[in-house]
Amino acid sequence: MTLPDASPNPSDADRTFQVDLRGLVDLLSHHLYSSPRVYLRELMQNAVDALTARHRLEPDAPADAFGIRLHANGSVVRVEDDGVGLTEADVHTFLATIGRSSKRAAGAAADEPIPGWGKIAEQRGDFIGQFGIGLLSCFLVADEIHVISRSARTPDAPAVEWRGRGDGSYTVRVLPSSARPRPGTTVTLTPRADAAEWTRPTQVHALARQFGSLLRHPVTFDDGTAGPAAPVNPEPAPWARTYPTPGARSRALAAYGEDVLGFTPLDTIELDLPAVGLKGIACVLPETVPAGRRHGHRVHVKGMLLSERAEEILPEWAFFVRCVVDAENLRPTASREALYEDDTLSAVRDALAERLREWIARAAASDPDLLARFLQVHHLAVKSLAVHDDEILRMLLPWLPFETTDGHATLDEFARTHRTVLVTSSVEEFRQVAAIASAAGLGVVNGGYTYDRELVHRLPEIRPEASVADLDPATLTAHLDPVDRETELGAAAYLALARDALAVFDCDVALRAFQPASAPALLVDSREARHERTRSHLAREQEGGLWGDILGALRQEAPRAQLILNQLNPLVRTAVTIDEPELARTSAEALYGQAAMLSRRPLRPAESSLINRSFLDLLAHALRKDS
C-alpha cells in the first residue's frame, strides 16, 4: 500500500507571538521591578554600557573623555551619553525587539548582526544590562520614549530617531547629522501625571546619586535652572582613593560606612577579592542583633547600585556586619535588584566569610580591647560560628561569656575555678539549682541558651584538663547534706503526708540541709521528666485503644520530681512539727508552690490552682485560730 505524499497545510505554518506591551509593562511593574524608580537606573545602566563599548572602540581615549548627563525640570526627564550609539539597523534590531539585548548579542560569536560589534564587546561581562528589557521600565512613568542616537562605529553615520509608545507602536526616521553632532544617545521621557513622585527634579537627582555614586564614568545632573550642572559622583569609591597613612584610610572608610549605612561602626573591615573584582567594606554593627535577623547589604555591580538589601552576599552567621561592596563579575537577576545564585556567588560568599574570620583572628591576637567590645555585643553570632568552625572555636571559646553560678564569666575563668564544669540542658533547670549549687560549691553553666550547651561540652578540646558533664538531679542531691537520724524520724509523719499531698504532681519529698538557709525548698525537676510523665498519664488514659497501645509500647519508668525541704530554714523546721493532717498537707502544698515559682518555669494550671488554694487554706486556718 502506498501512502500519499504529505502536503504542507497553510494552517501548520509557524507564527510569531503577539505581545501585548501594556500587559507586559504591567507584569514588569508588579512582579519584576520593586518600584517605578528603577526606570532611571535602567537608563543609567544603558548609558554606562554604551560608554563601556565606546571605550573599547577607542581604548586610547582618557577615562573622563565620555560621560553621562541627566536633565529633569518637571516637564521632561532626559539621559544623554557619549557612548557607542546606534545605527538605523541597530534601532530596528534592538529597540523594537523585546528581549533582544545588544550586550547579549555582542557575545553571540560568529555571525554578528552588527559588523565589528563582537570585537567592541567581546565579553558581555563588561556590561551591566544583558536582558533586553530595561528600556521597557520607562513605560512605568511615561507613555512615550523618545530616543535620538548616532553611532560612533561609522564616522559618517546619520542620527536616528526612535519613538516608542505604550500601545506597542513605534516609528523610526533618519535625521540630519546636526540633530546629534556627536556620537552617543539621548533618551527623553515626558512623564505621566501619576509619575510625578519619581520624576521631580529633586527626586531624579536623589535617585541618580543613590544608583550612580560609585560609577567610574563622570555623571552630572541639571535641573534646568541657571546654575551649573551638579556632579552625581564627584569622587571615586573610598577604597579606590589613596591616603597619606593607614590610619587616615581606616578613618575615611569608617566615615563612608557611617554616611551610607547610618551608624558608627564598631570597626571597619576592608574587603578585596581580586578574582571577581570585588572591593568594599564590612562595618561591624555597634549593637546586638537578634539571632537569625539578617541585614541587607549594599551591593554595586560595576559601580551601579544593584540592591541595598542583598542578604545573599554573606553567610547567615555573619549578621553582625553590614557591607558595601562593588563587584565586577557578579551576575544580577533579570530585575537587576538581586544577585543570581551561582557558583561565583557561592565562592564570593565563602571568601568574604573567610575575611571576617581573619578579622576576628587579628582582633584576638593583637587588639584585646576591640575583641572584648565585639564579644560583649555579638557573642551570640560568634557562638553560632564557633559551633561549626573549629578554628574560631579554638581561638575564641575561652573568651566567650556564659551565665554561670559564679555570674557571667568566660569559660577560661570558670574552668580554672571549677575542675568539673556542670551544664544544664535548659534555662529553667539552671534557675532551679543556681543558688543551691553555688552554695554547695558546684560549678554550673546555663546551657539553655542557643549554642551554649554544645559549646561547653567542647571545652575539653581546648582545655584538656577541664571536665564537663551534664547536671542531673542525682548530682545535685548528692551534694546536699543529710539530716541526722533523729531529725529524719521526727519528720517522718509530716513527710508521708507531704508525699501523699503532692502525689498528683508525681513529686517525691525529702529532707536535707543546704545553703542558703533562706531557701525553704528546692524543686528538682526537668523538662524531659515532665514530658515523660505527661506521656505516661496519657497512655493510662488511653489504655485499651490503638493510641494507648502505641504509648504503652514506649512506656518507661516515669522519672519523678523531687521537693527537697531545707532543714536549715526556720519555716521548714516549724512545718515538719505540724501534727494536724490537713494543715500539714496545706503547708506542703504551699512549699511546693513557692519552689515551683522560684524555678521560674511556666506553671501548669493545676499548680496555679494549688498555690491559690494553699494560700487561702492557710489564711482560713490563721483566722480560725485567732477567733
XYZ file of C-alpha atoms in Angstrom:
627
model
C 0.000 0.000 0.000
C 1.442 3.362 -0.973
C 0.845 6.406 1.214
C 0.141 9.717 -0.496
C 2.748 12.449 -0.202
C 2.123 14.782 2.679
C 1.382 18.287 1.527
C 2.013 21.330 3.689
C -1.040 22.708 5.371
C -1.152 26.512 5.489
C -2.637 26.277 8.957
C 0.528 24.483 10.135
C 2.822 27.395 9.226
C 4.986 28.847 12.018
C 3.619 32.024 13.521
C 5.124 34.775 15.639
C 3.983 35.539 19.170
C 1.969 38.705 19.501
C 2.977 40.734 22.560
C 0.578 42.972 24.472
C 3.045 45.672 25.532
C 0.728 47.227 28.113
C 0.185 43.840 29.705
C 3.922 43.178 29.692
C 4.699 46.512 31.321
C 2.054 45.812 33.974
C 3.687 42.427 34.595
C 7.104 44.032 34.991
C 5.809 46.697 37.355
C 4.052 44.231 39.656
C 6.330 41.192 39.541
C 9.822 42.103 38.339
C 10.644 45.610 39.464
C 10.156 46.664 43.070
C 9.332 50.275 42.259
C 8.877 52.634 39.276
C 12.077 54.368 40.401
C 14.089 51.692 38.572
C 13.416 53.471 35.264
C 16.288 55.873 35.991
C 18.641 53.067 36.960
C 17.841 51.238 33.708
C 18.507 54.367 31.651
C 21.787 54.971 33.502
C 22.791 51.333 33.038
C 22.169 51.546 29.320
C 24.276 54.715 29.208
C 27.120 53.097 31.166
C 27.112 50.076 28.872
C 27.226 52.370 25.843
C 30.221 54.182 27.364
C 31.935 50.859 28.058
C 31.524 49.903 24.381
C 32.794 53.347 23.313
C 35.949 52.973 25.418
C 36.600 49.570 23.906
C 36.188 51.114 20.483
C 38.571 53.959 21.411
C 40.876 52.475 24.083
C 43.293 55.428 23.994
C 40.638 57.961 24.969
C 41.013 59.432 28.500
C 38.824 57.814 31.154
C 36.812 61.014 31.610
C 36.506 61.823 27.924
C 32.973 60.451 27.751
C 30.245 60.911 30.329
C 26.548 60.902 31.203
C 24.353 63.967 31.592
C 20.985 63.885 33.345
C 18.340 66.579 32.988
C 14.992 66.936 34.775
C 12.932 70.115 35.000
C 9.496 68.768 35.932
C 8.341 68.543 32.318
C 10.838 66.048 30.898
C 13.491 63.622 32.098
C 16.472 63.283 29.779
C 19.505 60.982 29.920
C 22.312 61.734 27.461
C 25.529 59.770 26.998
C 28.646 59.875 24.826
C 28.536 56.136 24.270
C 28.867 53.968 21.190
C 25.426 54.927 19.882
C 23.124 53.101 17.454
C 22.762 52.914 13.680
C 19.383 52.654 11.968
C 19.865 48.878 11.717
C 20.683 48.717 15.453
C 17.491 50.600 16.286
C 15.342 48.135 14.352
C 17.232 45.157 15.771
C 17.343 46.101 19.439
C 14.905 48.844 20.379
C 11.969 47.262 18.570
C 12.519 43.677 19.734
C 11.586 42.848 23.310
C 14.190 40.669 24.987
C 16.895 41.398 22.369
C 19.919 42.936 24.068
C 22.834 44.471 22.217
C 25.030 43.380 25.119
C 23.960 39.773 24.823
C 24.221 39.866 21.039
C 27.724 41.218 21.418
C 28.946 37.894 22.739
C 26.987 35.765 20.305
C 30.132 34.819 18.391
C 30.440 34.055 14.689
C 27.722 35.785 12.662
C 27.446 39.163 14.335
C 24.291 41.064 13.304
C 26.270 44.285 13.564
C 29.697 44.312 11.847
C 32.513 44.825 14.307
C 30.301 44.686 17.415
C 31.786 41.398 18.585
C 35.236 42.963 18.737
C 33.940 46.025 20.526
C 32.273 43.998 23.296
C 33.733 40.542 23.186
C 32.895 39.811 26.794
C 29.376 40.679 27.795
C 30.545 40.579 31.398
C 31.852 44.114 30.770
C 28.252 45.294 30.623
C 25.700 45.727 33.391
C 22.469 45.091 31.495
C 22.161 41.885 29.482
C 18.457 41.072 29.337
C 16.987 43.425 26.734
C 14.011 44.574 28.803
C 15.462 47.585 30.644
C 14.046 50.220 28.314
C 10.539 48.925 28.984
C 10.834 50.192 32.566
C 10.466 53.718 31.186
C 6.835 52.918 30.411
C 6.309 52.752 34.195
C 6.499 56.560 34.272
C 5.872 57.696 30.666
C 3.654 56.773 27.732
C 6.295 57.544 25.128
C 10.067 57.058 24.882
C 11.974 59.334 22.531
C 15.489 58.232 21.516
C 17.976 60.067 19.287
C 21.239 58.218 18.677
C 24.307 58.445 16.467
C 26.761 55.595 16.091
C 30.464 56.023 16.842
C 31.356 52.955 14.781
C 30.610 54.661 11.469
C 32.181 58.130 11.092
C 29.552 59.445 8.699
C 26.565 57.713 10.306
C 23.468 59.896 10.457
C 21.461 60.444 13.582
C 18.448 58.159 14.054
C 15.224 58.944 15.907
C 13.076 56.235 17.515
C 9.748 56.887 19.227
C 8.179 54.022 21.117
C 4.687 54.216 22.579
C 2.956 52.287 25.311
C 0.436 50.803 22.896
C 3.250 48.828 21.221
C 3.735 51.036 18.154
C 6.928 52.821 17.205
C 8.393 54.981 14.433
C 11.940 55.294 13.125
C 13.359 58.052 10.952
C 16.801 59.229 9.900
C 17.727 62.762 10.947
C 20.380 65.132 9.643
C 23.727 64.959 11.437
C 23.039 68.338 13.030
C 20.335 66.708 15.158
C 23.086 64.887 17.028
C 26.520 66.358 16.218
C 28.473 63.894 18.367
C 28.136 60.112 18.725
C 26.016 58.918 21.631
C 22.404 58.592 22.658
C 19.762 60.861 24.178
C 16.650 59.330 25.776
C 13.820 61.716 26.639
C 10.702 60.917 28.655
C 7.612 63.070 29.096
C 6.303 61.804 32.464
C 2.673 60.994 33.114
C 0.914 62.981 35.823
C 0.757 59.924 38.095
C 4.555 59.545 37.924
C 5.407 62.943 39.414
C 6.678 61.279 42.593
C 9.532 59.709 40.622
C 10.262 62.401 38.035
C 10.521 65.616 40.066
C 13.986 67.206 39.678
C 14.913 66.689 43.337
C 13.831 63.052 43.164
C 15.698 62.387 39.934
C 18.843 63.902 41.445
C 18.464 61.811 44.618
C 17.901 58.621 42.601
C 20.903 59.387 40.407
C 23.120 59.755 43.480
C 21.675 56.624 45.027
C 22.198 54.473 41.954
C 25.315 56.042 40.472
C 27.503 57.358 43.300
C 30.225 54.760 42.561
C 30.110 54.825 38.750
C 33.516 55.163 37.071
C 32.247 57.486 34.323
C 31.505 61.155 35.117
C 27.787 61.773 35.686
C 26.213 65.219 36.061
C 22.692 66.455 36.815
C 20.993 69.597 35.534
C 17.624 70.762 36.913
C 17.052 73.354 34.205
C 17.912 76.366 36.350
C 20.680 78.831 35.594
C 23.146 77.100 37.893
C 25.864 74.731 36.685
C 25.241 71.004 36.442
C 25.899 69.179 39.724
C 28.252 66.169 39.800
C 26.480 62.956 40.801
C 29.669 61.022 41.550
C 32.328 63.669 42.276
C 34.750 61.240 43.931
C 35.725 57.633 43.298
C 34.845 54.946 45.815
C 36.723 55.475 49.109
C 38.606 52.194 48.727
C 39.847 53.348 45.302
C 41.476 56.517 46.683
C 44.963 56.957 48.095
C 45.583 58.184 51.656
C 48.682 59.502 53.390
C 48.607 56.904 56.194
C 46.838 53.626 57.034
C 45.080 55.421 59.881
C 43.708 58.040 57.515
C 42.459 55.290 55.211
C 40.776 53.482 58.098
C 39.057 56.672 59.281
C 37.874 57.512 55.768
C 36.368 54.045 55.257
C 34.629 54.229 58.644
C 33.240 57.689 57.816
C 31.953 56.406 54.474
C 30.289 53.432 56.165
C 28.622 55.739 58.693
C 27.412 58.070 55.935
C 25.985 55.286 53.749
C 24.687 52.845 56.367
C 23.605 55.287 59.061
C 25.543 54.033 62.095
C 29.003 54.443 63.588
C 30.694 51.066 63.077
C 32.418 49.275 65.923
C 35.154 48.580 63.381
C 35.540 48.569 59.600
C 36.857 45.592 57.668
C 38.240 46.246 54.194
C 37.217 43.658 51.598
C 39.196 42.874 48.457
C 38.663 39.856 46.197
C 40.709 40.461 43.023
C 39.489 37.259 41.344
C 35.988 38.716 40.925
C 36.948 42.384 41.032
C 35.212 42.939 44.374
C 36.165 45.760 46.705
C 34.353 47.287 49.632
C 33.937 47.368 53.387
C 32.151 45.422 56.100
C 31.019 47.566 59.045
C 30.660 45.838 62.398
C 27.346 46.795 63.977
C 27.651 48.594 67.341
C 24.507 46.975 68.785
C 23.330 43.440 69.381
C 21.402 41.841 66.537
C 18.688 39.265 67.355
C 19.674 35.761 66.304
C 18.545 34.930 62.813
C 17.914 38.513 61.716
C 19.866 39.185 58.561
C 20.650 42.704 57.438
C 20.671 43.559 53.778
C 23.934 44.662 52.229
C 24.560 47.428 49.708
C 25.860 45.764 46.543
C 27.059 47.586 43.426
C 27.923 45.880 40.168
C 30.456 47.797 38.075
C 29.649 50.885 40.111
C 25.871 50.759 39.635
C 23.813 50.093 42.748
C 22.152 46.705 42.437
C 20.491 46.351 45.841
C 20.522 47.780 49.345
C 19.039 44.570 50.771
C 21.248 41.850 49.297
C 21.317 39.199 52.033
C 22.896 36.522 49.857
C 26.366 38.091 49.713
C 27.292 36.808 53.219
C 26.539 33.594 55.153
C 23.743 33.579 57.735
C 26.081 33.640 60.733
C 27.596 36.985 59.650
C 24.625 39.021 60.846
C 26.923 41.236 62.940
C 28.143 43.209 59.905
C 26.682 45.224 57.049
C 28.600 45.534 53.817
C 29.035 47.997 50.994
C 30.732 46.305 48.040
C 31.303 46.886 44.355
C 31.986 43.861 42.157
C 32.874 43.360 38.521
C 31.874 39.757 37.943
C 28.753 39.073 39.986
C 25.691 38.246 37.961
C 22.455 40.169 38.546
C 18.989 38.697 38.166
C 16.690 39.865 35.378
C 15.277 42.623 37.580
C 18.843 43.712 38.418
C 17.762 44.137 42.031
C 19.344 40.952 43.422
C 22.248 38.602 42.766
C 21.899 35.423 40.754
C 22.705 32.372 42.860
C 25.504 30.551 41.032
C 28.950 29.083 41.726
C 30.595 32.502 41.541
C 28.313 33.957 44.212
C 28.851 30.898 46.389
C 32.638 31.292 46.088
C 32.385 35.014 46.889
C 30.262 34.274 49.957
C 32.849 31.772 51.212
C 35.720 34.161 50.554
C 34.030 37.043 52.379
C 33.276 34.715 55.307
C 36.987 33.917 55.452
C 37.786 37.641 55.586
C 35.514 38.013 58.601
C 37.218 35.077 60.315
C 40.600 36.668 59.646
C 39.399 39.913 61.213
C 38.263 38.064 64.349
C 41.632 36.281 64.481
C 43.531 39.565 64.197
C 41.442 41.144 66.934
C 42.053 38.144 69.203
C 45.789 38.245 68.553
C 46.526 41.958 68.601
C 43.611 44.031 69.916
C 42.049 42.502 73.051
C 40.109 45.690 73.813
C 38.402 45.581 70.408
C 37.755 41.859 70.820
C 36.191 42.431 74.242
C 33.876 45.145 72.872
C 32.969 42.953 69.934
C 32.177 39.898 72.075
C 30.200 41.967 74.551
C 27.872 42.959 71.718
C 27.992 39.991 69.337
C 28.827 36.915 71.412
C 25.780 35.076 70.074
C 26.967 35.500 66.483
C 30.419 34.233 67.412
C 28.905 31.267 69.261
C 26.904 30.313 66.186
C 30.111 30.450 64.150
C 32.187 28.556 66.719
C 29.732 25.634 66.687
C 30.672 24.877 63.071
C 34.152 26.395 62.790
C 36.901 24.606 64.703
C 39.384 27.431 64.163
C 37.078 30.032 65.701
C 36.226 27.565 68.460
C 39.889 27.149 69.437
C 40.513 30.853 69.148
C 37.532 32.323 70.963
C 35.770 29.730 73.128
C 37.829 30.624 76.223
C 36.830 34.282 75.717
C 33.103 33.819 75.250
C 30.823 34.825 78.155
C 28.374 32.336 79.688
C 25.860 32.519 82.521
C 27.232 30.513 85.441
C 26.763 30.014 89.159
C 29.671 32.484 89.545
C 27.816 35.104 87.488
C 28.649 35.906 83.876
C 32.129 34.587 83.200
C 34.280 33.246 80.413
C 34.788 29.506 80.249
C 38.518 30.009 80.731
C 37.947 31.781 84.052
C 35.263 29.321 85.128
C 37.305 26.199 84.322
C 40.211 27.482 86.415
C 37.903 27.725 89.442
C 35.921 24.503 88.908
C 37.671 21.309 87.922
C 34.366 19.777 86.820
C 32.054 22.021 84.837
C 28.406 21.004 85.021
C 25.964 22.225 82.392
C 22.172 22.294 82.439
C 20.021 21.464 79.446
C 17.592 24.366 79.902
C 17.369 27.830 81.383
C 14.692 26.791 83.873
C 16.832 23.950 85.214
C 19.689 26.371 85.767
C 17.414 28.743 87.643
C 16.122 25.922 89.801
C 19.551 24.910 91.018
C 21.754 28.020 90.659
C 21.559 29.307 94.238
C 21.812 25.869 95.841
C 24.623 24.713 93.533
C 26.592 27.876 94.170
C 26.281 27.451 97.944
C 27.363 23.822 97.577
C 30.446 24.823 95.630
C 29.292 23.280 92.350
C 30.257 24.993 89.091
C 27.200 25.030 86.844
C 26.834 26.713 83.441
C 23.465 27.620 81.989
C 23.284 25.523 78.827
C 19.753 26.521 77.938
C 20.663 29.352 75.583
C 21.268 28.803 71.897
C 24.594 27.023 71.219
C 25.760 27.190 74.889
C 25.386 23.555 75.933
C 27.102 22.284 72.795
C 29.962 24.737 73.176
C 30.527 23.968 76.865
C 30.813 20.265 76.033
C 33.577 21.138 73.554
C 35.659 22.877 76.241
C 37.964 19.817 76.773
C 39.035 20.166 73.121
C 40.591 23.493 74.096
C 41.377 22.790 77.766
C 42.141 19.047 78.063
C 42.421 19.366 81.838
C 38.784 20.501 82.106
C 35.972 18.004 82.685
C 32.404 18.688 81.510
C 29.255 16.767 82.468
C 25.512 17.291 82.264
C 23.883 18.231 85.552
C 21.243 15.776 86.745
C 19.210 15.707 89.981
C 21.352 12.932 91.462
C 24.484 15.057 91.069
C 22.889 17.939 92.908
C 21.217 15.982 95.714
C 24.466 14.134 96.352
C 25.985 17.457 97.397
C 23.211 18.262 99.870
C 23.856 17.321 103.496
C 21.643 14.607 105.017
C 19.934 15.334 108.320
C 20.638 13.262 111.409
C 18.570 10.132 112.055
C 16.653 11.605 114.974
C 15.523 14.607 112.892
C 14.571 12.301 109.994
C 12.417 10.137 112.278
C 10.778 13.177 113.855
C 9.771 14.473 110.414
C 8.636 11.089 109.022
C 4.912 11.651 109.653
C 4.982 15.081 108.004
C 6.969 13.802 105.014
C 4.435 10.988 104.491
C 1.545 13.471 104.453
C 3.506 15.774 102.104
C 4.220 12.930 99.656
C 0.558 11.995 99.646
C -0.487 15.618 99.006
C 1.965 16.010 96.121
C 1.454 12.598 94.537
C -0.786 14.217 91.931
C 2.328 16.008 90.628
C 4.456 12.820 90.659
C 6.632 14.532 93.218
C 8.632 12.901 95.993
C 9.577 14.808 99.169
C 12.898 14.634 101.023
C 14.511 16.478 103.906
C 18.086 17.745 103.571
C 20.272 20.539 104.924
C 21.781 23.037 102.473
C 22.739 26.637 101.957
C 21.436 29.233 101.651
C 19.315 28.762 104.725
C 16.896 31.372 103.401
C 15.714 28.889 100.736
C 12.941 26.758 102.292
C 12.718 24.213 99.488
C 14.235 23.175 96.166
C 12.134 21.637 93.402
C 14.333 19.358 91.307
C 12.676 18.549 88.014
C 13.437 18.630 84.316
C 11.542 19.329 81.126
C 12.231 15.800 79.861
C 10.888 14.298 83.081
C 7.698 16.337 82.836
C 7.213 15.278 79.221
C 7.686 11.626 80.166
C 5.172 11.899 82.982
C 2.664 13.571 80.658
C 3.125 10.766 78.142
C 2.636 8.115 80.866
C -0.565 9.783 82.074
C -1.865 9.956 78.521
C -1.062 6.284 77.980
C -3.035 5.339 81.078
C -5.997 7.439 79.990
C -5.950 5.889 76.502
C -5.368 2.348 77.765
C -7.039 -0.248 75.547
C -7.122 1.836 72.361
C -4.673 1.906 69.480
C -3.101 5.134 70.693
C -2.790 3.695 74.183
C -1.052 0.596 72.812
C 1.444 2.764 70.946
C 2.197 4.876 74.008
C 2.310 1.798 76.195
C 4.971 0.271 73.985
C 7.092 3.354 74.660
C 6.379 3.326 78.402
C 9.314 3.702 80.723
C 9.537 4.259 84.439
C 8.369 7.864 84.632
C 11.002 9.981 86.443
C 9.635 11.816 89.424
C 10.152 15.386 90.517
C 11.624 15.907 93.957
C 10.771 18.579 96.511
C 13.772 18.876 98.820
C 12.946 20.655 102.091
C 15.729 22.584 103.776
C 16.127 21.668 107.439
C 18.209 24.810 107.977
C 15.229 27.018 107.115
C 13.110 28.155 110.118
C 9.847 27.792 108.198
C 10.619 24.159 107.329
C 11.686 23.338 110.880
C 8.298 24.616 112.033
C 6.352 22.866 109.277
C 7.728 19.366 109.979
C 6.410 19.582 113.561
C 2.786 20.100 112.431
C 0.656 17.206 113.674
C -2.671 18.345 112.220
C -3.013 16.362 108.930
C -4.913 18.931 106.871
C -2.635 21.773 107.907
C 0.432 19.606 107.190
C -0.865 18.843 103.688
C -1.640 22.518 103.069
C 1.815 23.636 104.218
C 3.462 21.041 101.951
C 1.406 22.305 99.003
C 2.423 25.883 99.826
C 6.116 24.907 99.948
C 5.774 23.134 96.602
C 4.069 26.168 95.051
C 6.760 28.525 96.321
C 9.515 26.271 94.989
C 7.743 25.978 91.612
C 7.538 29.772 91.327
C 11.195 30.180 92.293
C 12.143 27.797 89.485
C 10.736 30.395 87.037
C 9.341 27.769 84.732
C 5.790 28.097 83.377
C 3.247 26.857 85.896
C 0.714 24.251 84.882
C -2.946 25.079 85.572
C -3.063 22.536 88.408
C -0.031 24.165 90.056
C -1.542 27.642 89.803
C -4.718 26.320 91.352
C -2.728 24.637 94.137
C -0.891 27.867 95.002
C -4.148 29.812 95.273
C -5.863 27.072 97.286
C -2.998 26.574 99.721
C -2.758 30.306 100.365
C -6.482 30.567 101.063
C -6.422 27.475 103.301
C -3.523 28.831 105.344
C -5.324 32.177 105.665
C -8.524 30.443 106.744
C -6.612 28.375 109.336
C -4.986 31.516 110.744
C -8.379 33.256 111.041
C -9.941 30.261 112.800
C -7.036 30.151 115.239
C -7.362 33.847 116.036
C -11.087 33.506 116.649
